[in-house]
Every structure is written in C-alpha cells, then in structure tokens.
Short mmCIF file of C-alpha atoms and ligand atoms in Angstrom, two decimals:
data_model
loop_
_atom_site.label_atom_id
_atom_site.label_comp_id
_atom_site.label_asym_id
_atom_site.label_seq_id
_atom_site.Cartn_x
_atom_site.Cartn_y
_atom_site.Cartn_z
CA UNK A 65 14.85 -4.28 10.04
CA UNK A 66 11.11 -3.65 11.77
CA UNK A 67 9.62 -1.34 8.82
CA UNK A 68 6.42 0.20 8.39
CA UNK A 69 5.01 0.26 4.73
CA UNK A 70 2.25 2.41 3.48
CA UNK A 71 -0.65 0.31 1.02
CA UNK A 72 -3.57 1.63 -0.66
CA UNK A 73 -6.16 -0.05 -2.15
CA UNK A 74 -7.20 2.39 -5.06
CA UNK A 75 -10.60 3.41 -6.37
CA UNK A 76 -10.54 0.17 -8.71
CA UNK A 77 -9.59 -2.51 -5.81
CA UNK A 78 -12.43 -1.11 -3.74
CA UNK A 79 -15.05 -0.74 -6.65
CA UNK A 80 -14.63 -4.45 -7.27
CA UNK A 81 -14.41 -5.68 -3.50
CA UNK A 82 -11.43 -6.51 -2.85
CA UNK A 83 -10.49 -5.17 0.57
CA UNK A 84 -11.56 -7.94 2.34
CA UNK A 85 -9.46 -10.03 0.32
CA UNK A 86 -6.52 -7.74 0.30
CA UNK A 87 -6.32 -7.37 3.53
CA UNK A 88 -6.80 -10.91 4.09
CA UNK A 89 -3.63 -11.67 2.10
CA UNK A 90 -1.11 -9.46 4.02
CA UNK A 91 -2.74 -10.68 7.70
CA UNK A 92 -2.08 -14.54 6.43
CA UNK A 93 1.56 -13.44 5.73
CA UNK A 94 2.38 -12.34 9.11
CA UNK A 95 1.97 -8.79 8.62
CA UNK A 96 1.28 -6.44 11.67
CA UNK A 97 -2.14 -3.49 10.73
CA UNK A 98 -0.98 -0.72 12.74
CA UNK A 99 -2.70 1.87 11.02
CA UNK A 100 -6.30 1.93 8.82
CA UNK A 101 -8.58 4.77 7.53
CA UNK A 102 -10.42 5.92 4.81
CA UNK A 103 -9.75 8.95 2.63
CA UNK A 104 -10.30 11.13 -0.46
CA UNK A 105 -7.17 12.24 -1.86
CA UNK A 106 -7.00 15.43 -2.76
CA UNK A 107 -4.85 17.28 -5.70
CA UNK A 108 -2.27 18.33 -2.81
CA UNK A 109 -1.83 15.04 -1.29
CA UNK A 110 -1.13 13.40 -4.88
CA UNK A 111 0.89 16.46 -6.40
CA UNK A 112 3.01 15.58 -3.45
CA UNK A 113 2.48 12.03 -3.07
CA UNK A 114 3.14 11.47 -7.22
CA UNK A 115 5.76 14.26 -7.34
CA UNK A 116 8.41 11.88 -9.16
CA UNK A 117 5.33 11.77 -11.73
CA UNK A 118 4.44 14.81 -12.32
CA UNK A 119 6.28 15.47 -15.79
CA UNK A 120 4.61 12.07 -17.40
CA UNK A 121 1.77 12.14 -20.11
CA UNK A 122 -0.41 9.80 -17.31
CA UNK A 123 0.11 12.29 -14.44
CA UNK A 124 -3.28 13.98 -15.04
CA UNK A 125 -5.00 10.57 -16.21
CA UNK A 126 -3.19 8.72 -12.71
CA UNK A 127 -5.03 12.20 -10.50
CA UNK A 128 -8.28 11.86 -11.58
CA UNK A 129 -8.54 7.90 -11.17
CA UNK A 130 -6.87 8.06 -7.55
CA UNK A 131 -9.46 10.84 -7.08
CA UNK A 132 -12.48 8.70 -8.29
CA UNK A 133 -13.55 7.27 -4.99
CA UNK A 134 -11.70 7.56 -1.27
CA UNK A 135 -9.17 4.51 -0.79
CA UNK A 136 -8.34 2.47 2.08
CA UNK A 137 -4.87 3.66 3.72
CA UNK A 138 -3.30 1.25 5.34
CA UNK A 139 0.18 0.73 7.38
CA UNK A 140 1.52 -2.62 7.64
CA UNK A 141 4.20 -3.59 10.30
CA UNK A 142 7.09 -6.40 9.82
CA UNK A 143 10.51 -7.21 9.36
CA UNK A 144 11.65 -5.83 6.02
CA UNK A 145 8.28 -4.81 5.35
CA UNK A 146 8.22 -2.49 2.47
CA UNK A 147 10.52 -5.63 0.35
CA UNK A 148 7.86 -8.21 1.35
CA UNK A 149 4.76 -6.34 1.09
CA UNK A 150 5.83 -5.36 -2.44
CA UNK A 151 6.34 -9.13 -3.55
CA UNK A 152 2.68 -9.43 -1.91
CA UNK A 153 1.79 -7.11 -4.33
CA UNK A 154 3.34 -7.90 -7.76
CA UNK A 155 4.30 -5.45 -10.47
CA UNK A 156 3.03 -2.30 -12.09
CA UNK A 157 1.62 -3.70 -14.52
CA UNK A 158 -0.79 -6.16 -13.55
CA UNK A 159 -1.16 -8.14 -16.63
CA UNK A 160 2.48 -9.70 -16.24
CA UNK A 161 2.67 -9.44 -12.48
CA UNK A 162 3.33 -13.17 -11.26
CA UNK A 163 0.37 -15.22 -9.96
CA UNK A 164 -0.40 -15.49 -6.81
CA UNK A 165 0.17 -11.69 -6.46
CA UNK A 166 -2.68 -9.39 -5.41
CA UNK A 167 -1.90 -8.05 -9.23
CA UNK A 168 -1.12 -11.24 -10.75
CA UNK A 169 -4.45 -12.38 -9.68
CA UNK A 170 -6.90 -9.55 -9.83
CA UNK A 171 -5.70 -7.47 -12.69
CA UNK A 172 -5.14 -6.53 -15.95
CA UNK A 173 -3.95 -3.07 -16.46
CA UNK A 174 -0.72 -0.87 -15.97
CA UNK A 175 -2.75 1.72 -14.44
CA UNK A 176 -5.64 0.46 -12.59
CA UNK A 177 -3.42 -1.88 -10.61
CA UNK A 178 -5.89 -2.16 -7.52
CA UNK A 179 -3.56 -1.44 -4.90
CA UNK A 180 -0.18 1.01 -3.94
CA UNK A 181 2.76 0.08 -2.02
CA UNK A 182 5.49 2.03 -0.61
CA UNK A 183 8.53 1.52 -2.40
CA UNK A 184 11.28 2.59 -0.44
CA UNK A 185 11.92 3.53 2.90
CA UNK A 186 11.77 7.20 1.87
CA UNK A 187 8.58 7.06 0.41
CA UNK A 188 7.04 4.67 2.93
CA UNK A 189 7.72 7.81 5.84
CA UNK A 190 7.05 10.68 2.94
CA UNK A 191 3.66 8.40 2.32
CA UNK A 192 2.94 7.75 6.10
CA UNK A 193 3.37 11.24 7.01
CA UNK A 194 1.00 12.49 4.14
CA UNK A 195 -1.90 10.03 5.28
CA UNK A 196 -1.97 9.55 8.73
CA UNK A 197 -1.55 11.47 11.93
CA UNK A 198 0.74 10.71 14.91
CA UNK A 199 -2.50 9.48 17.16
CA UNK A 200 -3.41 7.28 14.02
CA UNK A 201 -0.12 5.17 13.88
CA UNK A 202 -0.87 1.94 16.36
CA UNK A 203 2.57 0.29 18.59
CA UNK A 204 0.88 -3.00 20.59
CA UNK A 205 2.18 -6.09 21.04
CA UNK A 206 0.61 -9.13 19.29
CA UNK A 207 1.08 -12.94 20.73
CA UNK A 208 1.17 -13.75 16.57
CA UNK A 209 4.54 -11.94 16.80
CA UNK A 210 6.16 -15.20 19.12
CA UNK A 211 4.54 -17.60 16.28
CA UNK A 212 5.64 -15.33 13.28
CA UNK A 213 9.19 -14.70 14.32
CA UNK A 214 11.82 -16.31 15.66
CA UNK A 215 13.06 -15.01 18.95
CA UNK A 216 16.59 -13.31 17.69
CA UNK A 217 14.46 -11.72 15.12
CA UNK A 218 11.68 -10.18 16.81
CA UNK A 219 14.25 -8.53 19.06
CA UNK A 220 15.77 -7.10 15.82
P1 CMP B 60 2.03 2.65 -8.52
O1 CMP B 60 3.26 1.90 -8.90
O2 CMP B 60 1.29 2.32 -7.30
O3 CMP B 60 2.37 4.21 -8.51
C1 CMP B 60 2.50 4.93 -9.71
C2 CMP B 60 1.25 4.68 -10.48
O4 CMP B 60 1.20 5.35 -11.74
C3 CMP B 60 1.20 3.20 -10.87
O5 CMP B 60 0.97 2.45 -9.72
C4 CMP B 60 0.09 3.23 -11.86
O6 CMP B 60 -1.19 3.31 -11.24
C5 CMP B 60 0.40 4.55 -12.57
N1 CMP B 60 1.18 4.30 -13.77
C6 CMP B 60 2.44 3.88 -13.86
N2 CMP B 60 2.83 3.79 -15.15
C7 CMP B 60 1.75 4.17 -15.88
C8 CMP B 60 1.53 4.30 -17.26
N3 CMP B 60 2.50 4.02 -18.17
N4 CMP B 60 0.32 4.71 -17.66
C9 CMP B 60 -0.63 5.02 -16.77
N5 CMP B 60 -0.46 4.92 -15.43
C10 CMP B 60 0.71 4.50 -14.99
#
C-alpha cells in the first residue's frame, strides 16, 4: 500500500550533522520527500505526540532532549513505507540496532537515537497531522517512480 511515514531527525542527529546523510539514505532507497520543515517542538506537540509515554520515568528526560534544538520533520512517500523506513532506521536502542542502519551506524544510546520514525499507520497520520499543514504535504509525480517500481505496483 502507497504510505506516508513521518521521520525526525532529533536534536542529537542534527547536532552531529547528519541530515545530509540521513536524508541521503532514504532518497538512495527509493523513497519519495513529500514533505520537509523545520521546527521546535513544543510541550503540547510532545505531550500529544509521546502520549503512550507519558507514565514512564524517561517521559520528562525524552521532553527536554526533543526540546533541545528544532528537528527536521520530514514525510517520506512509498509502498509500505512506514515497514521500510523503519528497517532504514534500526532499533530503539542504537547500540544493538543492526549495521548498516541509520542507528546501527551512528549511535550508541537508547535515548539519543538520532532519528524518529512513525510506527504504525496510526501514528504516522496522528504524527503528520501534528507537524505539518495541509498546504505543506507535496503529491507530484517523479520519473524515479517508473525506475523504482514495477508497473503493477506503482498503480497499487
Ligand atoms: P523513539 O522510538 O523514536 O520514540 C520513543 C523515544 O523514547 C525513543 O525513540 C527514545 O528516544 C526514547 N526512549 C525509549 N525508551 C527509553 C528509555 N528506556 N530511556 C530513555 N529514553 C527512551
């Protein structure tokens, strides 16, 4: 199914300059950018945006490092999207992810894991809608798509 997944690269991933690289990784893949900004996130966003968190001894910790610097917000476009960006991305925690991962190869820690991914398609629109606005979302057609895809799949 044609999914759109919601990424962040957190206050750590741009600190160390990785959004270059980042985004390099999920272009070479054959992933669609149909959405970018910058933002602070603000306690409402991330009350909302961590609410499955909220009762955990990091919740406060996990606030005030996604509140650190702004992050890049990003929405990536493909088939299955939100499964394949997350294998892009590797694990929580970043130590064990797999190499090759943006985790497995630029990180150490459980918690300042570089980058976010959606994880479902639930939290992908619940993300989407928190970040960007209607006139921010991007539909064009790429000739990549012909070279990505096969044709019974791009149709799909
Ligand atoms: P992510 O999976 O993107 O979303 C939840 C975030 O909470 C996770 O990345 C980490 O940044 C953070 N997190 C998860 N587990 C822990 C933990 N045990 N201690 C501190 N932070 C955590």
């Amino acid at each position: 199914m044609m999914e759109k997944t919601v990424v962040l690269i957190k206050p750590d991933g741009l600190q160390r300059g990785l959004v270059g690289e980042i985004m390099h990784r999920f272009e070479r893949k054959g992933l669609k950018l149909v959405g970018i900004k910058m933002i602070r996130l603000t306690d409402q966003i991330l009350d909302d945006w961590y609410s499955h968190h909220k009762d955990k001894a990091f919740f406060k910790d996990l606030k005030s490092f996604m509140e650190w610097t702004p992050v890049v917000a990003m929405l990536w476009q493909g088939l299955d999207a939100i499964s394949a960006v997350r294998k892009v991305v590797g694990i929580t925690k970043a130590r064990e992810a797999e190499a090759g991962s943006i985790r497995g190869d630029f990180g150490m820690s459980g918690s300042q894991n570089i980058i976010h991914a959606s994880d479902s398609m639930e939290s992908a629109e619940k993300e989407l809608g928190l970040i960007f606005n209607g006139d921010e979302i991007f539909d064009y057609n790429s000739s990549m798509d012909l070279l990505i895809y096969s044709k019974d799949e791009v149709v799909s």
